[in-house]
CSV table of C-alpha atoms and ligand atoms in Angstrom, one decimal:
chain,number,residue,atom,x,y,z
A,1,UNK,CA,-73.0,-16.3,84.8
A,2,UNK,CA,-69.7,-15.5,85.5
A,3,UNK,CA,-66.7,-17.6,87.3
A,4,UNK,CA,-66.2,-17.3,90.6
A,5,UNK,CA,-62.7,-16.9,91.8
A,6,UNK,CA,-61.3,-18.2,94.7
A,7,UNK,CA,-58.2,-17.7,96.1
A,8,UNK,CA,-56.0,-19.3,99.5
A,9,UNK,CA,-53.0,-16.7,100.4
A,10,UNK,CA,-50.7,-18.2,103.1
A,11,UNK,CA,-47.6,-16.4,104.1
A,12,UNK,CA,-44.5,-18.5,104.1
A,13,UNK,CA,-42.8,-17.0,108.0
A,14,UNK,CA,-43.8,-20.8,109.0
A,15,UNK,CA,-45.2,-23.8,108.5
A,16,UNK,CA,-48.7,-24.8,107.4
A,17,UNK,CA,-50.8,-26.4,110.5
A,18,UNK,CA,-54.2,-27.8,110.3
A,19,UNK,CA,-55.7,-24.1,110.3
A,20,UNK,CA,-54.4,-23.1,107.1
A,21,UNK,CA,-55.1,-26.9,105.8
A,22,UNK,CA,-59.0,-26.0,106.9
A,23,UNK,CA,-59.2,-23.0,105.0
A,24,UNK,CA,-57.1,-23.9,101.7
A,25,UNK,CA,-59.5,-27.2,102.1
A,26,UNK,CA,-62.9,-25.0,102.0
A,27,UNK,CA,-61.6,-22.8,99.5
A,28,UNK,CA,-61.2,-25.8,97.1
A,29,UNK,CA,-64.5,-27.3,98.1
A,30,UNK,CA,-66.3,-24.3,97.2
A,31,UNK,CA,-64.5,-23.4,94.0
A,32,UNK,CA,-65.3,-27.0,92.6
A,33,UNK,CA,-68.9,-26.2,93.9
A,34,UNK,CA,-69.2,-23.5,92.2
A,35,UNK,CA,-67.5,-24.7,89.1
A,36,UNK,CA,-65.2,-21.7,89.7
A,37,UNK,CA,-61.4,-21.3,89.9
A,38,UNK,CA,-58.8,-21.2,92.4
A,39,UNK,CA,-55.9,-19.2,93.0
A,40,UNK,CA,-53.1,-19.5,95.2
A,41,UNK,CA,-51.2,-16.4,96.4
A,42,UNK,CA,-47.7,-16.1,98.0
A,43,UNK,CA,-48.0,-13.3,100.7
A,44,UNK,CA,-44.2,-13.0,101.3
A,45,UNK,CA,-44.0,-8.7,101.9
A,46,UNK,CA,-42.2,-9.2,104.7
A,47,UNK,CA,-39.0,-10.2,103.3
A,48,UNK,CA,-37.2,-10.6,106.8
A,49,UNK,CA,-39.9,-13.3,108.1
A,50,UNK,CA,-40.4,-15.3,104.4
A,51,UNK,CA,-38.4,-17.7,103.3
A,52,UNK,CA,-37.8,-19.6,99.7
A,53,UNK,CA,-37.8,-22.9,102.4
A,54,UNK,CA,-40.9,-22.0,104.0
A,55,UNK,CA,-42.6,-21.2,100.3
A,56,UNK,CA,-41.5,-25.0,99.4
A,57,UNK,CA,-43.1,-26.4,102.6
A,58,UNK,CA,-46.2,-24.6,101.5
A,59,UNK,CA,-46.5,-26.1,97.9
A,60,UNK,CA,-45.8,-29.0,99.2
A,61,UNK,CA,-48.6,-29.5,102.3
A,62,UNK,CA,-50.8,-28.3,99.6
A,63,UNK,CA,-49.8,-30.6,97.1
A,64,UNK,CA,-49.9,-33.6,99.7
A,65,UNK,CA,-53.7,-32.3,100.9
A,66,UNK,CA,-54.4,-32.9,97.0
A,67,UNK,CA,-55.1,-29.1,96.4
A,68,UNK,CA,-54.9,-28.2,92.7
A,69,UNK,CA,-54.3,-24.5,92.2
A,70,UNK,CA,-53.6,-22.2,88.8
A,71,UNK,CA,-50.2,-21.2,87.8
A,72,UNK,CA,-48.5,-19.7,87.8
A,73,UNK,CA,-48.6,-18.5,91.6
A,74,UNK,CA,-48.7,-14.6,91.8
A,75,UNK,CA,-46.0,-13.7,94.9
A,76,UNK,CA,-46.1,-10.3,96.4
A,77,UNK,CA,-42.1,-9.8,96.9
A,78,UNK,CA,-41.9,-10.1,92.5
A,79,UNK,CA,-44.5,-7.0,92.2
A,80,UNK,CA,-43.7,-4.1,94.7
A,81,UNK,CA,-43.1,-2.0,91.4
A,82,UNK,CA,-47.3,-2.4,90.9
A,83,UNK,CA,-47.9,-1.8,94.8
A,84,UNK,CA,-45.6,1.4,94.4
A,85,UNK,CA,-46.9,2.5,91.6
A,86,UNK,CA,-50.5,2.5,93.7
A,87,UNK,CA,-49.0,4.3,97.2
A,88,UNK,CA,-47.7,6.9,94.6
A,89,UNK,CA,-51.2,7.7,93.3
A,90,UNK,CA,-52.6,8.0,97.1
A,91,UNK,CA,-49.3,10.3,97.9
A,92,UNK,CA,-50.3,12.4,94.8
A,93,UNK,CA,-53.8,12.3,96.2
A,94,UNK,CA,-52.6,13.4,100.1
A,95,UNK,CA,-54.7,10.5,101.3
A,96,UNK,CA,-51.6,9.0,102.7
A,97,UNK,CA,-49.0,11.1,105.4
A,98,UNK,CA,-45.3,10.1,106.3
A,99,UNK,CA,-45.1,8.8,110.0
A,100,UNK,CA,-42.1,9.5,111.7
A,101,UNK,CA,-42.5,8.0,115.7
A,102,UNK,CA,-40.9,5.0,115.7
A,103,UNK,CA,-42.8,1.9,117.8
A,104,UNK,CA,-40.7,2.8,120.9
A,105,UNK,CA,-42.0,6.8,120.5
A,106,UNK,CA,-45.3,5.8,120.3
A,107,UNK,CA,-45.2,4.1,123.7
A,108,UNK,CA,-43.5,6.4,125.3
A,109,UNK,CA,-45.7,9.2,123.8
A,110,UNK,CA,-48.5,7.1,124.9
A,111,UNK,CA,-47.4,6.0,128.5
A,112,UNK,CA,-46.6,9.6,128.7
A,113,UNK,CA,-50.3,10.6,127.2
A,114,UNK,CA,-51.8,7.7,130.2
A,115,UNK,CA,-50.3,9.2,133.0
A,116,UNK,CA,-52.0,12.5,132.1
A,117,UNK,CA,-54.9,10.4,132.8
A,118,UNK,CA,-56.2,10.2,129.3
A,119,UNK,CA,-57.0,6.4,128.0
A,120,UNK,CA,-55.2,5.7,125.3
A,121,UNK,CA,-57.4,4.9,122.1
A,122,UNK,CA,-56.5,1.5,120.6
A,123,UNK,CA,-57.4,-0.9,117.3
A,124,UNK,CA,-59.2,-3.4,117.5
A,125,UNK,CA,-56.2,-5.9,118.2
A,126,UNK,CA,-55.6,-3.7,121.0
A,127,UNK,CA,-53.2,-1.4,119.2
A,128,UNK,CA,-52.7,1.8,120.4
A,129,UNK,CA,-54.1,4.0,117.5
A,130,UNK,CA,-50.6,6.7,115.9
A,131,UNK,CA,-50.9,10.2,117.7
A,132,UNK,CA,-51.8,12.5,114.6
A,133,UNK,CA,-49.1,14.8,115.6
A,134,UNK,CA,-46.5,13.7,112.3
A,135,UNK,CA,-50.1,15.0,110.2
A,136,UNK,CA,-49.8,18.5,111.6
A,137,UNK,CA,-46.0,19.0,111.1
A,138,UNK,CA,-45.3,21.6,108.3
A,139,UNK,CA,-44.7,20.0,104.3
A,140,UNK,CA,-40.8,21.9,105.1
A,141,UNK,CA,-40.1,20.2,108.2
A,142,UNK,CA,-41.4,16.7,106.6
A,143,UNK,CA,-39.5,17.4,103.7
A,144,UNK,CA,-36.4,18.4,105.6
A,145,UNK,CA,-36.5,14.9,107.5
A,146,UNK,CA,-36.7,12.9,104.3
A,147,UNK,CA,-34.1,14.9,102.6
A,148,UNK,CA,-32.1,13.5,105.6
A,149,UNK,CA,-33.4,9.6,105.3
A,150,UNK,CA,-34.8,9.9,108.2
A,151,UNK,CA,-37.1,6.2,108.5
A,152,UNK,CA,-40.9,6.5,107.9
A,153,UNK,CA,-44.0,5.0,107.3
A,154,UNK,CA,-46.9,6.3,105.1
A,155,UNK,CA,-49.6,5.8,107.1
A,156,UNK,CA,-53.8,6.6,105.8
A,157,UNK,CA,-55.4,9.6,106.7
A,158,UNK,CA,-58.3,8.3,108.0
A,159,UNK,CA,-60.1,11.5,108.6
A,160,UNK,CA,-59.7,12.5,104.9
A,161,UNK,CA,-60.2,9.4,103.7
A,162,UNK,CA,-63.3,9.0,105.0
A,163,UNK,CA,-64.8,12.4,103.7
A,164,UNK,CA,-64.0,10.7,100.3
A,165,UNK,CA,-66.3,7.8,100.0
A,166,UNK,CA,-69.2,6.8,99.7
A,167,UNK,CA,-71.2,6.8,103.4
A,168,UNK,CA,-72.3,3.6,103.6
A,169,UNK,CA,-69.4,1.8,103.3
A,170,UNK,CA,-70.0,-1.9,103.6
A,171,UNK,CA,-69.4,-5.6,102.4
A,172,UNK,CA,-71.5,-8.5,101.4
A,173,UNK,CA,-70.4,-11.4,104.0
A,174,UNK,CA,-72.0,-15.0,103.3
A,175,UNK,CA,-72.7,-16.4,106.9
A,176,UNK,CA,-72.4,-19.8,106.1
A,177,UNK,CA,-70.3,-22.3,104.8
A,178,UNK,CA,-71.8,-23.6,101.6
A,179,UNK,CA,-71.7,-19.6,100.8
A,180,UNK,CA,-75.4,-19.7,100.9
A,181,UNK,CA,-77.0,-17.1,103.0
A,182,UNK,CA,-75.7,-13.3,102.9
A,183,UNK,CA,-75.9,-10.2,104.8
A,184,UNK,CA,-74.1,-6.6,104.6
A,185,UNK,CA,-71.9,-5.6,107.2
A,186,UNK,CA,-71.3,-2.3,107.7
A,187,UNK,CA,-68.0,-1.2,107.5
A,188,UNK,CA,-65.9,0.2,110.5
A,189,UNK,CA,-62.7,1.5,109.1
A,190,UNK,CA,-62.0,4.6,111.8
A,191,UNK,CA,-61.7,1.9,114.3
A,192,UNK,CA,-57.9,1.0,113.3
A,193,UNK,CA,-57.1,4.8,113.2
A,194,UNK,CA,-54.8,5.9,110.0
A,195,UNK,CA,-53.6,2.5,109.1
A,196,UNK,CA,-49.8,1.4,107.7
A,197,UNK,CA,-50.3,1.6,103.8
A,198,UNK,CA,-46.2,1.4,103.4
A,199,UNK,CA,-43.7,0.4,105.8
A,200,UNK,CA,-40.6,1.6,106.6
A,201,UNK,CA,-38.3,-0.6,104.4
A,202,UNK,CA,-40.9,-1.7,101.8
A,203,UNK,CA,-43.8,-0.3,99.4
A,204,UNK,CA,-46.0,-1.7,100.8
A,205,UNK,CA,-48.3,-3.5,103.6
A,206,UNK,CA,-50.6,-6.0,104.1
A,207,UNK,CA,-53.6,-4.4,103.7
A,208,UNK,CA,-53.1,-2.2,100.2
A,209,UNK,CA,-51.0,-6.1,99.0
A,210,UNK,CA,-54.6,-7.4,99.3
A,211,UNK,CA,-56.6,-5.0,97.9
A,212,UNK,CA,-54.6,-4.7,94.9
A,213,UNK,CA,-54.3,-8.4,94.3
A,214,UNK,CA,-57.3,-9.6,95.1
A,215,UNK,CA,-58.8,-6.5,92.4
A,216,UNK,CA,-56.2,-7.9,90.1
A,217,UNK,CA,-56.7,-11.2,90.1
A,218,UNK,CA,-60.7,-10.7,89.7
A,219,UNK,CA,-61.2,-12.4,93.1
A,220,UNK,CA,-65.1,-12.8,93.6
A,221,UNK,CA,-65.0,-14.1,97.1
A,222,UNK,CA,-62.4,-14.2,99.6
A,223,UNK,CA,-62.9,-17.4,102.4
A,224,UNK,CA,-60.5,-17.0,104.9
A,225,UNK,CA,-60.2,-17.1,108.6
A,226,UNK,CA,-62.3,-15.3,111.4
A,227,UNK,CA,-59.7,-13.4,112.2
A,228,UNK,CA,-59.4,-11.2,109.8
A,229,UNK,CA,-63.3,-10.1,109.8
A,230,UNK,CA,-62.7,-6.8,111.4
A,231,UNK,CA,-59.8,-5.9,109.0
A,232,UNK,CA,-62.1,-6.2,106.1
A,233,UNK,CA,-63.5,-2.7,107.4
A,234,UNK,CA,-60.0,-1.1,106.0
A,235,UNK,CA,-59.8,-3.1,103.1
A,236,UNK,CA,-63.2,-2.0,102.5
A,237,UNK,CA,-62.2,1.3,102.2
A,238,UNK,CA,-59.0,1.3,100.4
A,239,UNK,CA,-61.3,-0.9,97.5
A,240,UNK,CA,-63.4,2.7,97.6
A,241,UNK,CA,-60.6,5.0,97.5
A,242,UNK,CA,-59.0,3.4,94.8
A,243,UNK,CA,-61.6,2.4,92.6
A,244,UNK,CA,-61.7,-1.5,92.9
A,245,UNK,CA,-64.3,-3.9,92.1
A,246,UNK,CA,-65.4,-5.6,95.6
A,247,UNK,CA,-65.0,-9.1,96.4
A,248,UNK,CA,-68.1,-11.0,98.7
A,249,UNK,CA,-66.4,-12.4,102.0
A,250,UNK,CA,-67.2,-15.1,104.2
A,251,UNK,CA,-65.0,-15.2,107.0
A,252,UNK,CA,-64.9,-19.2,108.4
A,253,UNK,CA,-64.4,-20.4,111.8
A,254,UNK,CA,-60.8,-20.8,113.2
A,255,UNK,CA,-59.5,-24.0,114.5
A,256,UNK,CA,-58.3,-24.0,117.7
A,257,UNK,CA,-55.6,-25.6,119.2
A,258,UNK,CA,-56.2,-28.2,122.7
A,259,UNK,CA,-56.2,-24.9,124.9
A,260,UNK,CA,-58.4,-23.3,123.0
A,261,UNK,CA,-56.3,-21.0,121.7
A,262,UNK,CA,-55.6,-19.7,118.0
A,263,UNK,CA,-53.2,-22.0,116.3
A,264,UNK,CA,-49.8,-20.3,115.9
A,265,UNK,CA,-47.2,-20.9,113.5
A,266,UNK,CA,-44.8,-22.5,116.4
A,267,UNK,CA,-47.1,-24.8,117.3
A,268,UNK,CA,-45.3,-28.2,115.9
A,269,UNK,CA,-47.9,-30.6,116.8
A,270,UNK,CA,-50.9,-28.9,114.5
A,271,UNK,CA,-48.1,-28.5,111.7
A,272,UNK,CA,-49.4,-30.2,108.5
A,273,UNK,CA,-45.8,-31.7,108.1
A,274,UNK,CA,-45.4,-33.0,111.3
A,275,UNK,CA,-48.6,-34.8,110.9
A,276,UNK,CA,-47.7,-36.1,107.4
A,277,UNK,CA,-44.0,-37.4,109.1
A,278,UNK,CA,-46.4,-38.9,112.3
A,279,UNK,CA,-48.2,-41.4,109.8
A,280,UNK,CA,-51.6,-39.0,109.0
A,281,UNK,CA,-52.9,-39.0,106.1
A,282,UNK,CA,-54.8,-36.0,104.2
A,283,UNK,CA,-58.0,-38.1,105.1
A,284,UNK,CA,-57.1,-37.9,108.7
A,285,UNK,CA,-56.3,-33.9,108.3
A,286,UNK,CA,-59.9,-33.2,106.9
A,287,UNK,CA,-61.1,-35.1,110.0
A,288,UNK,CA,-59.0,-33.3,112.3
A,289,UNK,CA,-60.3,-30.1,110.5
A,290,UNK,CA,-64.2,-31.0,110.2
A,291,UNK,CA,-64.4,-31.0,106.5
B,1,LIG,N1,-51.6,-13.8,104.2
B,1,LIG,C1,-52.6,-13.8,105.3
B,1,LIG,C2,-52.3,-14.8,106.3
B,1,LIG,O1,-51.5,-15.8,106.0
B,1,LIG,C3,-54.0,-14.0,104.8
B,1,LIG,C4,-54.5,-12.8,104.1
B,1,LIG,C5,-55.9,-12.9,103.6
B,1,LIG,O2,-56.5,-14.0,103.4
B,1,LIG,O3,-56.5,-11.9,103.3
B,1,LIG,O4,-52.8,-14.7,107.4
């Protein structure tokens, strides 16, 4: 049989609150389960929003929890060569395009688009999908706007992509928590339109990170929050573009805050550290969390 390998990949833009203590917690209970390993990851891409202090407080909330995790710790920021290096192979391939419209030409495109009546199609975050006019622009004109720096983003083609794999696209999901009982899902990937693979300042993005690291690092099953269940239709995709093995998913349920609401990073009273400084201890956070 082989290992199963688990992995936990916070981002370090905040602190830790009892969300990210639930799903580093179930990660660890089912790798010891299942006898298999776990892996922590550093998703620090977005080198604006990470910070070294924020990577500390993570290491050490999980350390306090009593999580015990392989080093050493892969972090995305030390391997943009390798996620370059993978972009370059899907530029050579014309899967990807380079977007032009910045965020404020999209809206106004868009607003413009609306009062012509026409609704807008949006992700499934609510998104408005990127008008496909940079696709249609001439290969002299794009390269005549490069040659001049002007910013960009390679963004999927979702159109080709799609006529280049396989037609039924889809992902085991376990639909428990003891990762017992599975089902296929069907993946969904037009829904989020042609995709950020790269943005403007870095080789990257979050989706083709996680692909490649998860491939990488032999990840067999990737437990993480709810929240990213719909997402796992593009990553879905960019695993069958690029020829990577496929991890199983089970996506867990979120904790919520009093209101009801998603935890967020600013929240300070779900913060694992504020807890730790308000007397709890780890015992009290796997109460808190249901575990
Ligand atoms: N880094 C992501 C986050 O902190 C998680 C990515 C994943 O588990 O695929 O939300």
């Amino acid at each position: 049989m082989t290992l199963l390998t688990f992995r936990f990949a916070p981002s370090p833009n905040g602190d830790l609150h009892l969300g990210h203590a639930y799903s580093a917690l179930l990660n660890q209970r089912l790798a010891e389960t299942a006898g298999g390993r776990l892996l922590l990851r550093i998703e620090d891409i977005d080198t604006t929003r990470c910070t070294p202090e924020f990577e500390a407080g993570i290491y050490r909330d999980l350390e306090w929890l009593g999580l015990e995790w392989e080093r050493p710790v892969r972090r995305q920021s030390d391997h943009f060569a390798e996620y370059q290096a993978v972009l370059d192979r899907l530029v050579g391939e014309e899967l990807v395009y380079p977007a032009f419209m910045s965020r404020g030409e999209i809206r106004a495109y868009i607003a413009d688009s609306d009062k012509r009546g026409r609704d807008w199609p949006r992700d499934p975050d609510g998104v408005p999908l990127y008008p496909a006019m940079d696709k249609a622009l001439p290969i002299s004109e794009r390269k005549r706007r490069i040659a001049e720096n002007a910013p960009f983003a390679w963004r999927l083609d979702i159109e080709k992509a799609m006529a280049r794999v396989s037609s039924d696209l889809s992902w085991t999901e376990f639909s428990d928590a003891t990762l017992g009982a599975r089902r296929r899902i069907e993946a969904r990937p037009r829904d989020w339109g042609d995709v950020i693979l790269a943005r403007r300042d870095i080789p990257t993005s979050y989706h083709l990170a996680v692909v490649v690291d998860d491939a990488l690092q032999g990840i067999s099953q990737v437990v993480r929050g709810q929240d990213l269940f719909l997402a796992t239709s593009v990553q879905r995709l960019l695993q069958d573009l690029l020829g990577l093995d496929q991890p199983a998913y089970f996506h867990h349920r979120l904790i919520l805050g009093p209101d009801g609401r998603k935890l967020s990073k600013s929240l300070g009273d779900t913060g694992l550290a504020a807890l730790r400084q308000a007397g709890a201890s780890p015992d009290d956070v796997r109460r808190l969390v249901g575990l």
